[in-house]
Coordinates of C-alpha atoms and ligand atoms in Angstrom, one line a residue:
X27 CA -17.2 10.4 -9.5
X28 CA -18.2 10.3 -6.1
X29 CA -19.6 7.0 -4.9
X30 CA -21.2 8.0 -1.7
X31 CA -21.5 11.6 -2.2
X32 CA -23.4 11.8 1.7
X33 CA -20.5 10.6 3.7
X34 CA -17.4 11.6 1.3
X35 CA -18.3 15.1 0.9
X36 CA -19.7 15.3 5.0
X37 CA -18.6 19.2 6.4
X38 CA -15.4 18.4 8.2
X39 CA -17.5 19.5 11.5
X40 CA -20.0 17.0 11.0
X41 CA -17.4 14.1 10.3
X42 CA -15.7 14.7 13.4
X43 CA -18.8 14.5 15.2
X44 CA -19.4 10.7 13.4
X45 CA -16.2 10.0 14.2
X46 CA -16.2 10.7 17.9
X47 CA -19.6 9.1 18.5
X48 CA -18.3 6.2 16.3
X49 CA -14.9 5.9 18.2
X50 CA -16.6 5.8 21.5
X51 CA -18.6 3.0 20.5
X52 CA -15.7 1.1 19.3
X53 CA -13.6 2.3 22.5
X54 CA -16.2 0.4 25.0
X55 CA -16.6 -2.7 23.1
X56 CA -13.1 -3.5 22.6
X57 CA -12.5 -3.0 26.3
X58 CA -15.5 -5.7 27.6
X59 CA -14.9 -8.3 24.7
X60 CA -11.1 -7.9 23.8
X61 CA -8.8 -9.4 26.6
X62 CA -5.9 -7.3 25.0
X63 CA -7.5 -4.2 25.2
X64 CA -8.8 -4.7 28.6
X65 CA -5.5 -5.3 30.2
X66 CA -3.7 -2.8 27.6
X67 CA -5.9 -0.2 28.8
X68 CA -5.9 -0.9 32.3
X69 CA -2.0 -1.0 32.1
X70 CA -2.2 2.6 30.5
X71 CA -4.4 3.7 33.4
X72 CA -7.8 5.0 31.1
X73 CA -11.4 3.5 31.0
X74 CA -13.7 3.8 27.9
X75 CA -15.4 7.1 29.9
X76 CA -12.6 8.9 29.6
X77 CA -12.6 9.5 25.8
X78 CA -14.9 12.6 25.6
X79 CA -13.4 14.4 22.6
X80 CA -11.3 13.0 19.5
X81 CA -8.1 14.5 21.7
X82 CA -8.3 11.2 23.8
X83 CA -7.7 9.0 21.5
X84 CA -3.9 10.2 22.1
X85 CA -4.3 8.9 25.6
X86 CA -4.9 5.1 24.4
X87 CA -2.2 2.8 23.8
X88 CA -0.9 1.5 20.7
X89 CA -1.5 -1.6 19.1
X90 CA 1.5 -3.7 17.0
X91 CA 1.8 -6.0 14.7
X92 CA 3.4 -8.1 17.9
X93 CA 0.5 -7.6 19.7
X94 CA -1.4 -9.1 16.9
X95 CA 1.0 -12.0 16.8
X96 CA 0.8 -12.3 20.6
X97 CA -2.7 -13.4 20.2
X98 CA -2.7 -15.4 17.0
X99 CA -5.1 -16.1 15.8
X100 CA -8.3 -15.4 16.9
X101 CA -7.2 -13.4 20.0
X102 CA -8.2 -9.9 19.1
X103 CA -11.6 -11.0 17.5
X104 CA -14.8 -8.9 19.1
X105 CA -17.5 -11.6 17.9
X106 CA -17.9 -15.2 18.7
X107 CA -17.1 -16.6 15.5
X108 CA -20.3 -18.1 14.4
X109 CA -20.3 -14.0 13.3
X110 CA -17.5 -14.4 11.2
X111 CA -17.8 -15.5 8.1
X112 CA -14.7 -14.3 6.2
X113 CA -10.7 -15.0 7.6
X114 CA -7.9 -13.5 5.6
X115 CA -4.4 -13.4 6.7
X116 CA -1.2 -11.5 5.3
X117 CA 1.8 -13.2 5.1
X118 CA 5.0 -11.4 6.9
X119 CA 7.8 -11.6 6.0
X120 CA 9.4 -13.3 9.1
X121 CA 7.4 -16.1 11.6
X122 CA 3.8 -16.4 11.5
X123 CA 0.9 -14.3 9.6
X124 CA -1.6 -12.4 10.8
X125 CA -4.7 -13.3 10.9
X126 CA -8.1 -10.7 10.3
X127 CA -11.7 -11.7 10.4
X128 CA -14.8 -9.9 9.0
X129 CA -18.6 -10.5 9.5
X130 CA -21.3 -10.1 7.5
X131 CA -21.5 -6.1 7.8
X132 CA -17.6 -5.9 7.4
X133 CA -17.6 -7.6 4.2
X134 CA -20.4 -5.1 3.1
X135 CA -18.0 -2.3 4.6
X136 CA -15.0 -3.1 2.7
X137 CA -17.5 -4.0 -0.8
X138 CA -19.2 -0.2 -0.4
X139 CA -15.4 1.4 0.1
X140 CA -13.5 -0.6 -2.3
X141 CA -16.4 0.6 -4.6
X142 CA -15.5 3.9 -3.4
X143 CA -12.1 3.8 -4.8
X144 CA -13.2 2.3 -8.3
X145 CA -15.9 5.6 -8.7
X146 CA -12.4 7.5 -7.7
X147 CA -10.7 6.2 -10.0
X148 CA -13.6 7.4 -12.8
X149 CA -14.8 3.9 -13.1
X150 CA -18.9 2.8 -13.7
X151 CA -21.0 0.1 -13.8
X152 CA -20.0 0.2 -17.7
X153 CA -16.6 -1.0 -16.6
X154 CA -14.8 -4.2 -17.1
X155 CA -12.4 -4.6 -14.3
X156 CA -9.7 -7.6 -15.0
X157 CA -9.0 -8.0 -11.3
X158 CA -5.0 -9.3 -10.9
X159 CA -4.5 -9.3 -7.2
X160 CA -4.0 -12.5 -5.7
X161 CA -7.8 -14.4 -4.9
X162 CA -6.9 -16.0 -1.6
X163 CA -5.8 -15.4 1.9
X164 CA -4.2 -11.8 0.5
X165 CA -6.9 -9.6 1.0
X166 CA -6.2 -8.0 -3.0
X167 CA -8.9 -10.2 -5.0
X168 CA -11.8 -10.6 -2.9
X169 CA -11.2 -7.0 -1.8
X170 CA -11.4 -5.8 -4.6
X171 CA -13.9 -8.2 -6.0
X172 CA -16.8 -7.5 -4.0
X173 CA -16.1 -4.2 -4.5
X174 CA -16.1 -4.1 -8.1
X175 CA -19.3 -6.0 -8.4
X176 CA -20.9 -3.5 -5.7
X177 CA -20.1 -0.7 -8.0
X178 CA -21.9 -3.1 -10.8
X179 CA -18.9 -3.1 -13.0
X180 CA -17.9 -6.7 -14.7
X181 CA -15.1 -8.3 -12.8
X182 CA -12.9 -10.5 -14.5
X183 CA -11.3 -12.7 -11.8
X184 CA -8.1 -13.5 -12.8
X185 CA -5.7 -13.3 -9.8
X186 CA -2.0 -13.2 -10.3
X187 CA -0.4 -15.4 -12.4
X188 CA -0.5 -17.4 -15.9
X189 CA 1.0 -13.6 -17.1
X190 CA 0.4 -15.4 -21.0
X191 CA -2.9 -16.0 -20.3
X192 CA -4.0 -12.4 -19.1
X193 CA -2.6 -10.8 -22.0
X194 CA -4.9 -12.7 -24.0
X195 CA -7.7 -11.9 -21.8
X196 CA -6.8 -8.6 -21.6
X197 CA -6.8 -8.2 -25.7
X198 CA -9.7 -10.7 -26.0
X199 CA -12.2 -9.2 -23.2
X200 CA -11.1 -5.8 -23.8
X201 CA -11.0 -4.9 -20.1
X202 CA -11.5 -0.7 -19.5
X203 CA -9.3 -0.9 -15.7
X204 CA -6.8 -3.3 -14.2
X205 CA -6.2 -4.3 -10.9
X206 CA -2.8 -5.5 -9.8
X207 CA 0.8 -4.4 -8.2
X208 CA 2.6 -1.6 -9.9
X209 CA 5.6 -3.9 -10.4
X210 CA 3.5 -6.4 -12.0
X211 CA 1.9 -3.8 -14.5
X212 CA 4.8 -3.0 -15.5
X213 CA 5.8 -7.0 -15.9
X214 CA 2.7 -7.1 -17.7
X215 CA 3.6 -4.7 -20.5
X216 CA 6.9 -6.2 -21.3
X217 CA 5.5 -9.6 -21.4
X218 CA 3.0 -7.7 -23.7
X219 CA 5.7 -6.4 -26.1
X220 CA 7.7 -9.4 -26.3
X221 CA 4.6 -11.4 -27.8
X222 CA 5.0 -8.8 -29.5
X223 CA 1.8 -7.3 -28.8
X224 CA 1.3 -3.2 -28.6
X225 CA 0.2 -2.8 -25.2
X226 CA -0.7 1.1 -25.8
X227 CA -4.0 -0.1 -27.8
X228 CA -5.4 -2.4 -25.4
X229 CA -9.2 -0.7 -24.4
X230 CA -7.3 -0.2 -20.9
X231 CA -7.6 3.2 -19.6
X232 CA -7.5 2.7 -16.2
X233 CA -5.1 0.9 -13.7
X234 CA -5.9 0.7 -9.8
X235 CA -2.6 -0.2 -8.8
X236 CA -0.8 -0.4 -4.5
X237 CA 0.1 -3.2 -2.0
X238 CA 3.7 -1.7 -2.5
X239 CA 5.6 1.4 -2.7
X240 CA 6.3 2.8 -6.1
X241 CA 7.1 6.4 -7.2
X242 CA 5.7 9.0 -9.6
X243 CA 8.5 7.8 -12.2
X244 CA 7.3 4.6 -12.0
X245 CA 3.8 6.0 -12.5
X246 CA 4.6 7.3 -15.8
X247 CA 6.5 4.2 -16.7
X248 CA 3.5 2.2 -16.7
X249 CA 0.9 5.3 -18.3
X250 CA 3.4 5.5 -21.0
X251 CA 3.7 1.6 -21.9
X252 CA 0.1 1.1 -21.1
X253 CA -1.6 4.2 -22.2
X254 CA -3.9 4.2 -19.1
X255 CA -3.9 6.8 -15.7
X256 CA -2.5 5.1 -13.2
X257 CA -4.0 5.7 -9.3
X258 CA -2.9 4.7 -6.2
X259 CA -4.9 2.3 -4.0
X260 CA -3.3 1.6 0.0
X261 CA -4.4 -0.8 2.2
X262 CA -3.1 -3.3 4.9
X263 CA -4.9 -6.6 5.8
X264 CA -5.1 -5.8 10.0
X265 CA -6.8 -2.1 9.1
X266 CA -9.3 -3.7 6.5
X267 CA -7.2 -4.7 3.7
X268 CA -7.3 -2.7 -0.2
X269 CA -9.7 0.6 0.3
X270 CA -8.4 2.3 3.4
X271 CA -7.7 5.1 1.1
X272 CA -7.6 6.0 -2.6
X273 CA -6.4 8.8 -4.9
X274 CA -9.1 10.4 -7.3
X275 CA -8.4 10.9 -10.8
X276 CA -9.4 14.5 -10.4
X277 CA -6.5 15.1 -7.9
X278 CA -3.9 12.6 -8.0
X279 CA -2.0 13.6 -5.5
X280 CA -2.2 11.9 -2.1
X281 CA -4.9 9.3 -1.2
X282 CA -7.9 10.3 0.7
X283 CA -8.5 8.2 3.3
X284 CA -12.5 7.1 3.9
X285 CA -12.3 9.5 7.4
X286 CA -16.2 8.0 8.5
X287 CA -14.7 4.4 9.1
X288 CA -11.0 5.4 10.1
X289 CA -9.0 7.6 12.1
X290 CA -5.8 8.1 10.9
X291 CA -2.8 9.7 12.9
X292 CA 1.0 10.3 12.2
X293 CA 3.2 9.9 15.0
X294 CA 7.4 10.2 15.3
X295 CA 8.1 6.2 15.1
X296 CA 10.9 6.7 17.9
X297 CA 8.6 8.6 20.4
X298 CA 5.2 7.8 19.8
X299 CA 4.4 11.5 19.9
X300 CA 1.3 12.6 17.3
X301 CA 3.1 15.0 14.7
X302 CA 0.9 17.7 13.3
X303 CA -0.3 17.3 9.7
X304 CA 2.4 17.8 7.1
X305 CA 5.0 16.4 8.6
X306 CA 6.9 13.1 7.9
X307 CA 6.3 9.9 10.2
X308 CA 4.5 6.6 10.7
X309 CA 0.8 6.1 9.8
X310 CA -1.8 4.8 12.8
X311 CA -4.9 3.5 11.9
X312 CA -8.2 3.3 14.4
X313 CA -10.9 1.5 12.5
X314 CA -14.3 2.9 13.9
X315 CA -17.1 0.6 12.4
X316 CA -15.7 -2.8 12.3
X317 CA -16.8 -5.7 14.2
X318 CA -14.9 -8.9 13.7
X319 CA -11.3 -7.3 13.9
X320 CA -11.2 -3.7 15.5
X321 CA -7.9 -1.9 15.6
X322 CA -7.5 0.8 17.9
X323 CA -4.1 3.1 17.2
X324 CA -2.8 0.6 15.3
X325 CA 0.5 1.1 13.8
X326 CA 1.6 0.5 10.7
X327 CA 5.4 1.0 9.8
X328 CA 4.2 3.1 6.7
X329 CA 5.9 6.4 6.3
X330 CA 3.7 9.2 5.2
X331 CA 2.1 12.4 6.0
X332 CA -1.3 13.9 6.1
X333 CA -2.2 16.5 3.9
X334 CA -5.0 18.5 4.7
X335 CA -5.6 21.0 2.2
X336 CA -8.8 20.6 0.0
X337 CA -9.2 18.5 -2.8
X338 CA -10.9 19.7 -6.3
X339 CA -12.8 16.4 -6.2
X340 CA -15.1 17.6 -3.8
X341 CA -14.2 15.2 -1.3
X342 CA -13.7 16.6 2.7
X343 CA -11.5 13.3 3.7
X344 CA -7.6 13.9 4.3
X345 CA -5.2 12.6 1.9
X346 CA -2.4 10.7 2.9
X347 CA 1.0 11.1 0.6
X348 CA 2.3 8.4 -1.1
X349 CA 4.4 5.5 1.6
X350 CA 7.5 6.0 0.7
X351 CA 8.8 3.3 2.4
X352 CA 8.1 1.1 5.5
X353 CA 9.9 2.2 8.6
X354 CA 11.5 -1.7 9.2
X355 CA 12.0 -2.2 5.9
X356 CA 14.1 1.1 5.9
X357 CA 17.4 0.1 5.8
X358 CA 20.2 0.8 7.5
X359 CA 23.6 1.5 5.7
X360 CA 26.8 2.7 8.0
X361 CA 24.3 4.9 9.5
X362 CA 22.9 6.2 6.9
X363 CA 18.8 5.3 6.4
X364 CA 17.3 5.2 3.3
X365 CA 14.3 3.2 1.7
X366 CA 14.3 1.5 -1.8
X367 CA 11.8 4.0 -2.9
X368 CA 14.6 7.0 -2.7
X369 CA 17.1 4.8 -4.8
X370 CA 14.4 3.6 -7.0
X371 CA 13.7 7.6 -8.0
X372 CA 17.7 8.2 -8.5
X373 CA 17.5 5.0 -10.5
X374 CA 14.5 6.3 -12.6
X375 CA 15.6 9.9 -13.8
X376 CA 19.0 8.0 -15.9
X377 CA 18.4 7.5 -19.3
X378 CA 18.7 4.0 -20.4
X379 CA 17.6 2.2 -17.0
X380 CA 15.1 -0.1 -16.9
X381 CA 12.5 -0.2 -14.0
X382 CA 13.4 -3.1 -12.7
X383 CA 16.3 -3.1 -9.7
X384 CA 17.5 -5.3 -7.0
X385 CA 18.9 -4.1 -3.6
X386 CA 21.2 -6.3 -2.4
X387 CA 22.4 -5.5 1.6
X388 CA 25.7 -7.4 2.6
X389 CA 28.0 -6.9 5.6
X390 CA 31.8 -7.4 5.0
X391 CA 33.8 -7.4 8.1
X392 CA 32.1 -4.6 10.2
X393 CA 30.7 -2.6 7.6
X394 CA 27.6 -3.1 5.3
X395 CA 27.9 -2.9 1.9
X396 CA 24.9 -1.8 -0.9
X397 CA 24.9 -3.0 -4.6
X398 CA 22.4 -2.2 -6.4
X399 CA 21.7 -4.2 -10.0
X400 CA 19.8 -2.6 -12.2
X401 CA 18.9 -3.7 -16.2
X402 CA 19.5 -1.3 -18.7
X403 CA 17.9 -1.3 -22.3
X404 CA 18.6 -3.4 -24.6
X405 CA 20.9 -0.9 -26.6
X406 CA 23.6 0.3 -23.9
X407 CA 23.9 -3.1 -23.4
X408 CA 25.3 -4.0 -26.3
X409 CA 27.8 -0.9 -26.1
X410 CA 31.3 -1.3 -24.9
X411 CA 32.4 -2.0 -21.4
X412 CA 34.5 1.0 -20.9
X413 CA 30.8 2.7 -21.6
X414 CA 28.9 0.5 -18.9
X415 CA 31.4 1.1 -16.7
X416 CA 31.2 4.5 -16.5
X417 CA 27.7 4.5 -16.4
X418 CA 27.5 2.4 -13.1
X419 CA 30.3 5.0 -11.9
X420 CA 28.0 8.3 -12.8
X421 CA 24.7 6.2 -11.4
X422 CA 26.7 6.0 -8.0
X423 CA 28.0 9.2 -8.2
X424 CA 24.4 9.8 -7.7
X425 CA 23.4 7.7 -5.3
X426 CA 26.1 9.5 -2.9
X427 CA 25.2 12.7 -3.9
X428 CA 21.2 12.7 -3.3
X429 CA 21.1 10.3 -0.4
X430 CA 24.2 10.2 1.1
X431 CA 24.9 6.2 0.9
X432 CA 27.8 4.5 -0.8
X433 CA 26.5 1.6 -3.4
X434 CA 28.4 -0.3 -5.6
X435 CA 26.2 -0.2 -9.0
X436 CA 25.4 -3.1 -11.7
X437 CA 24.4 -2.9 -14.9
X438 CA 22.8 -6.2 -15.9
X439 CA 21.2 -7.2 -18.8
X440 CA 17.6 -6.7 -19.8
X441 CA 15.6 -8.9 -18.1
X442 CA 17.9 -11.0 -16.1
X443 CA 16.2 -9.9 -12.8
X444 CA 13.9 -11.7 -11.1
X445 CA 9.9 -10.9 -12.3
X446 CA 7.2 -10.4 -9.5
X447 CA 3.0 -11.5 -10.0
X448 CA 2.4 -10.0 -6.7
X449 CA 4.5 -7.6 -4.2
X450 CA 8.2 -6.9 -5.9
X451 CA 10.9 -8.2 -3.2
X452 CA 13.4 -5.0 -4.0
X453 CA 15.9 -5.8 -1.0
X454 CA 18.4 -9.3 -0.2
X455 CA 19.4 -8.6 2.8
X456 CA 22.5 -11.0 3.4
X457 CA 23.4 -9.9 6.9
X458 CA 21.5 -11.8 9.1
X459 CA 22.0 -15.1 7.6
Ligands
DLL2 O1 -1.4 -5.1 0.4 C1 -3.7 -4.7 0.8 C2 -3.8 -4.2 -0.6 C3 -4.2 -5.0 -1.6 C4 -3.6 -2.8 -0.8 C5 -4.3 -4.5 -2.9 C6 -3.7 -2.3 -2.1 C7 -4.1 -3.1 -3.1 P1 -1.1 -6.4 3.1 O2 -0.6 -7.6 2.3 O3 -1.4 -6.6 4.5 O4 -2.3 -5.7 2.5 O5 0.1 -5.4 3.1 C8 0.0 -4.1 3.6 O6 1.5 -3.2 1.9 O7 1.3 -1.8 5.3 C9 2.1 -1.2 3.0 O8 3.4 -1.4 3.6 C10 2.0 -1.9 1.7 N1 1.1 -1.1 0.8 C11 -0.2 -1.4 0.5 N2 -0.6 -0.5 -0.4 C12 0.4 0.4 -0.7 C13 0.6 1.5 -1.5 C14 -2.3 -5.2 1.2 N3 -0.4 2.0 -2.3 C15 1.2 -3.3 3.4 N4 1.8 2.2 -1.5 C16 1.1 -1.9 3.9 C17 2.7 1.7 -0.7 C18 1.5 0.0 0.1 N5 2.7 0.6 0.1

């Protein structure tokens, strides 16, 4: 179902029209009520006149997360902030967070596009939405909130937590679509079974599930325990927060991403050089129509590309691929790069695994080592060592053969690995301590 059938379905010649005329606007009032962008673009040696077609956006600077902390924490805001009436903030990982504001017309924004993404995902106003993402500074809840009640579904806001509790509610209410981290889904369900509960006849039948990177293994993982279709939401707090794009249930594969309020580019992370669609790199966000907190080239350490081919859903927006990973949380091992995503898909295609792994980076004398723990079910478990063993041999076997890294592999018992309500924490690095 298509939510705002004018602007999602625009010809891709009109769009690019919108966005130009849109991208101007945005390009002149940053520059006469953002100090950073003044001085950025003076530095860089162009004036808002000089961005005539979409092309020029390639001649304006980026914007990073450093910038952003540079000027915490209302620096970057375009509106005195008697116009704000909403502050959010995403908590990094290292130092401070960084803080995003919305007025009155961004909050509407974000409610009309996160609404987008629920009519994506085939839900109505008949829905009930048990909403699981954290209420609070995270953008997740009240993103996804005011987007559920703008579609007119019934939102159940439960946030993360009290994982008991929302398995009763979710038997009790009878929710149709949930709302939460694909790690916590998962979580979910085995909580489920162990009260012993059968998770597969809950009304569920949809889950809107991102704020991390998972893979299509782990998609069917959490169809098959839940019996629901599983779709991908991505978002980042600085760009708007949940609803930057969306996959549709008629596609499901790659998320569009809502083209009349964002212009997104993929560029080589080393060189800063735009790379032509299809190809791999780091995603850049210029938001065109908001007014608290606009981003312009904003870069987001997501890994992706941009697929332009058209969609069956009848939407003209580009879809961006699944993140497989973020380019600093990439890591590093003797030379060798590789995100937790890759390992997580080796991990998933061995019988007997569970879905939930730990990376753990250490560094002995000059060279860093990689064990990864993983729980296996129940039954291997119990076999004999000599078994196990030979399994965490084959498993690493693997791991060297598809990406190249040496790990030392874990089998550990079912769940003895630490549980996650919100974001899953996949990687202990111990080097830096
Ligand atoms: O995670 C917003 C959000 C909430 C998105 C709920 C989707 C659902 P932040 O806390 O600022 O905002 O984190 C943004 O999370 O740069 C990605 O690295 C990662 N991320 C978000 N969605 C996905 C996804 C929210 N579907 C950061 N797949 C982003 C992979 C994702 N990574």
């Amino acid at each position: 179902m298509i939510f705002n059938e004018e602007f999602e379905t625009l010809p891709r010649e009109a769009l690019e029209a919108l966005q130009l005329k849109r991208l101007k606007q945005v390009v002149q009032r940053v520059y006469h009520t953002v100090g950073f962008y003044r001085k950025a673009f003076d530095d860089a040696g162009v004036k808002p006149e000089d961005i005539k077609t979409l092309d020029d956006l390639k001649r304006l600077p980026f914007t990073t997360k450093q910038d952003l902390r540079d000027n915490y924490p209302f620096g970057m805001f375009s509106v005195p902030m008697s116009n704000v009436v909403r502050i959010h903030a995403s908590s990094g990982t290292t130092g401070r967070p960084t803080v995003v504001g919305y007025t009155k017309r961004d909050i509407d924004m974000w409610a009309e596009l996160m609404a987008r993404c629920f009519a994506a995902a085939g839900l109505t106003k008949n829905d009930i939405i048990h909403n699981a993402y954290g209420y609070g500074l995270f953008t997740g809840g009240l993103g996804a909130h005011y987007g559920a009640e703008r579609l007119g579904a019934s939102v159940i806001p439960m946030s993360g937590g009290n994982t008991k509790k929302q398995i009763m509610i979710l038997q009790d209410f009878g929710p149709t679509a949930i709302c939460c981290t694909p790690s916590y889904a998962l979580y979910l369900a085995e909580v489920g079974e162990e009260m012993g509960m059968d998770m597969r006849s809950l009304r569920l039948r949809v889950g809107v599930l991102g704020a991390e990177p998972w893979s299509e293994k782990m998609r069917q993982e959490i169809e098959n325990k839940l019996d629901i279709m599983a779709l991908n939401i991505y978002g980042l707090s600085e760009v708007l927060g949940p609803g930057v794009s969306m996959e549709c249930a008629e596609g499901r594969n790659g998320l569009h991403v809502f083209e009349d309020h964002f212009i997104v580019e993929v560029i080589n992370p080393q060189t800063g050089e735009v790379l032509p669609y299809g190809e791999e790199g780091e995603l850049v966000f210029t938001t065109l129509t908001k007014e608290a907190f606009p981003l312009i080239r904003y870069r987001t350490r997501d890994i992706s590309r941009l697929m332009p081919e058209t969609c069956k859903c009848g939407r003209t927006f580009v879809r961006m691929d699944r993140v497989s990973g973020r380019s600093d949380d990439m890591l590093i091992i003797r030379g060798v790069n590789v995100f937790p995503s890759q390992i997580e898909s080796v991990l998933m295609d061995v019988e007997g695994l569970e879905p939930h792994y730990q990376l753990i980076v250490a560094r002995e004398g000059a060279l860093d080592t990689l064990e990864v723990q993983v729980e296996v079910s129940e039954k291997i478990f119990s076999d004999e060592v000599r078994k196990l063993q030979d399994m965490e041999k084959r498993i690493a076997k693997d791991i060297k053969d598809y990406l190249g890294v040496t790990a030392k592999v874990k089998l550990v018992e079912p769940k003895t690995l630490k549980r996650f309500e919100g974001k899953a924490q996949r990687v202990i690095d111990k080097r830096n301590i």
